[in-house]
Amino acid sequence: MPVYEGGCLCGAIRYEAKGKPGFPHLCSCSQCRKWSGAPTVAWVEFPLESFAWTGPGGEPKRFQSSQKSRRGSCPICGSAISVEDEGYDKISITIASLDDPDAIVPGKQHSYKKGVPVWWSVAIERPTRTKKA
């Protein structure tokens, strides 16, 4: 079973996700853009049952960003890490917060693509470089 680990910039918030990742995609909605400070956020989902917060800081600080969504960030460094939707059995994790962000490549789905700034262009390409030893 694959294991994916990641966390925030300062290392206080850490996580471990086991199993197959789902729905790797991009989002450029106004909430993702304003929360992350980036024109586009790359996301991947994991089942809550195989996900654990493992760092010394425990769980991230959560902000209720909409009626059903809570966004998780590190209370120390502010890193954008997760989104949990009420009644949903999965957690969405920012791909960039993975220790190995090359491990998961977003698919063709780009939510709210029309929300990207006019100066921003995204092209997803499969990795061709090899890992450093």
Short mmCIF file of C-alpha atoms in Angstrom, two decimals:
data_model
loop_
_atom_site.label_atom_id
_atom_site.label_comp_id
_atom_site.label_asym_id
_atom_site.label_seq_id
_atom_site.Cartn_x
_atom_site.Cartn_y
_atom_site.Cartn_z
CA MET A 1 0.00 0.00 0.00
CA PRO A 2 1.54 3.36 -1.00
CA VAL A 3 2.20 5.89 1.76
CA TYR A 4 2.29 9.63 1.11
CA GLU A 5 3.71 12.05 3.65
CA GLY A 6 3.81 15.80 3.76
CA GLY A 7 3.35 18.88 5.84
CA CYS A 8 3.72 22.59 6.26
CA LEU A 9 6.71 24.88 5.77
CA CYS A 10 7.77 24.92 9.44
CA GLY A 11 7.14 21.21 10.07
CA ALA A 12 4.62 21.61 12.89
CA ILE A 13 1.75 20.14 10.86
CA ARG A 14 2.55 16.77 9.28
CA TYR A 15 0.36 14.09 7.75
CA GLU A 16 0.44 10.57 6.40
CA ALA A 17 -1.97 9.21 3.81
CA LYS A 18 -2.10 5.53 2.90
CA GLY A 19 -3.61 3.98 -0.19
CA LYS A 20 -4.50 5.12 -3.63
CA PRO A 21 -4.83 8.88 -4.15
CA GLY A 22 -7.95 10.08 -5.90
CA PHE A 23 -9.04 12.96 -8.13
CA PRO A 24 -5.73 14.78 -8.57
CA HIS A 25 -6.78 18.09 -10.14
CA LEU A 26 -6.28 21.84 -10.30
CA CYS A 27 -8.57 24.53 -8.97
CA SER A 28 -8.60 28.27 -9.65
CA CYS A 29 -11.75 29.26 -7.78
CA SER A 30 -11.61 32.55 -5.89
CA GLN A 31 -11.50 30.78 -2.52
CA CYS A 32 -8.49 28.64 -3.48
CA ARG A 33 -6.72 31.63 -4.99
CA LYS A 34 -7.26 33.91 -2.00
CA TRP A 35 -6.56 31.23 0.61
CA SER A 36 -3.32 30.05 -1.00
CA GLY A 37 -2.11 33.29 -2.54
CA ALA A 38 -1.54 31.36 -5.79
CA PRO A 39 -3.41 31.56 -9.10
CA THR A 40 -4.02 27.80 -9.08
CA VAL A 41 -3.90 25.08 -6.43
CA ALA A 42 -3.17 21.41 -7.17
CA TRP A 43 -5.28 19.01 -5.07
CA VAL A 44 -5.46 15.29 -4.37
CA GLU A 45 -7.96 13.36 -2.24
CA PHE A 46 -7.41 10.57 0.27
CA PRO A 47 -9.97 8.60 2.30
CA LEU A 48 -10.29 9.98 5.84
CA GLU A 49 -10.05 6.44 7.22
CA SER A 50 -6.47 6.08 5.92
CA PHE A 51 -5.31 9.62 6.74
CA ALA A 52 -3.61 10.82 9.94
CA TRP A 53 -2.14 14.05 11.27
CA THR A 54 1.30 13.06 12.59
CA GLY A 55 3.27 16.22 13.36
CA PRO A 56 4.10 17.84 16.69
CA GLY A 57 1.54 20.58 16.00
CA GLY A 58 -1.34 18.11 15.74
CA GLU A 59 -4.10 19.11 13.35
CA PRO A 60 -4.12 22.28 11.27
CA LYS A 61 -6.15 25.33 12.22
CA ARG A 62 -9.39 25.20 10.26
CA PHE A 63 -11.32 28.04 8.68
CA GLN A 64 -14.95 27.62 7.57
CA SER A 65 -14.56 29.04 4.04
CA SER A 66 -18.06 28.14 2.84
CA GLN A 67 -21.20 26.50 4.16
CA LYS A 68 -19.72 23.01 3.64
CA SER A 69 -15.93 23.46 3.42
CA ARG A 70 -13.25 23.92 6.07
CA ARG A 71 -9.72 24.80 4.98
CA GLY A 72 -6.75 23.70 7.07
CA SER A 73 -3.59 25.78 7.50
CA CYS A 74 -0.63 25.73 9.85
CA PRO A 75 -1.27 28.16 12.72
CA ILE A 76 2.47 28.92 12.90
CA CYS A 77 3.70 29.37 9.31
CA GLY A 78 0.35 29.72 7.52
CA SER A 79 0.93 26.97 4.94
CA ALA A 80 -2.21 25.97 3.03
CA ILE A 81 -2.66 22.22 3.52
CA SER A 82 -6.17 20.79 3.34
CA VAL A 83 -9.88 21.08 2.69
CA GLU A 84 -12.56 18.97 4.32
CA ASP A 85 -16.16 19.03 3.14
CA GLU A 86 -18.98 18.31 5.55
CA GLY A 87 -20.41 14.83 5.04
CA TYR A 88 -17.63 13.74 2.64
CA ASP A 89 -15.46 10.73 3.50
CA LYS A 90 -12.29 12.14 1.89
CA ILE A 91 -9.83 14.92 2.65
CA SER A 92 -8.29 17.09 -0.06
CA ILE A 93 -4.59 17.82 0.35
CA THR A 94 -2.52 20.36 -1.56
CA ILE A 95 -0.14 18.40 -3.78
CA ALA A 96 2.58 20.98 -3.14
CA SER A 97 2.53 20.11 0.59
CA LEU A 98 3.61 16.53 -0.15
CA ASP A 99 7.22 15.72 0.72
CA ASP A 100 7.45 14.40 -2.85
CA PRO A 101 5.18 16.63 -4.95
CA ASP A 102 6.32 14.74 -8.07
CA ALA A 103 4.60 11.59 -6.76
CA ILE A 104 1.14 12.75 -7.87
CA VAL A 105 0.47 14.56 -11.13
CA PRO A 106 -2.86 16.40 -11.54
CA GLY A 107 -5.18 15.07 -14.20
CA LYS A 108 -6.91 17.08 -16.89
CA GLN A 109 -9.62 18.39 -14.55
CA HIS A 110 -9.19 22.11 -13.82
CA SER A 111 -12.02 23.46 -11.69
CA TYR A 112 -12.88 27.12 -12.26
CA LYS A 113 -10.33 27.40 -15.06
CA LYS A 114 -11.95 30.67 -16.13
CA GLY A 115 -10.94 32.10 -12.73
CA VAL A 116 -7.23 32.15 -13.55
CA PRO A 117 -5.64 35.58 -14.09
CA VAL A 118 -5.12 36.45 -17.76
CA TRP A 119 -1.33 36.33 -17.27
CA TRP A 120 -1.38 32.72 -15.94
CA SER A 121 -1.16 29.62 -18.10
CA VAL A 122 -1.11 26.04 -16.87
CA ALA A 123 0.18 23.07 -18.84
CA ILE A 124 0.30 19.68 -17.14
CA GLU A 125 3.03 17.43 -18.46
CA ARG A 126 4.02 14.02 -17.26
CA PRO A 127 7.37 13.98 -15.45
CA THR A 128 10.43 13.20 -17.55
CA ARG A 129 13.23 13.94 -15.10
CA THR A 130 14.66 11.31 -12.84
CA LYS A 131 14.81 11.53 -9.10
CA LYS A 132 18.01 12.69 -7.41
CA ALA A 133 19.73 10.01 -5.38
#
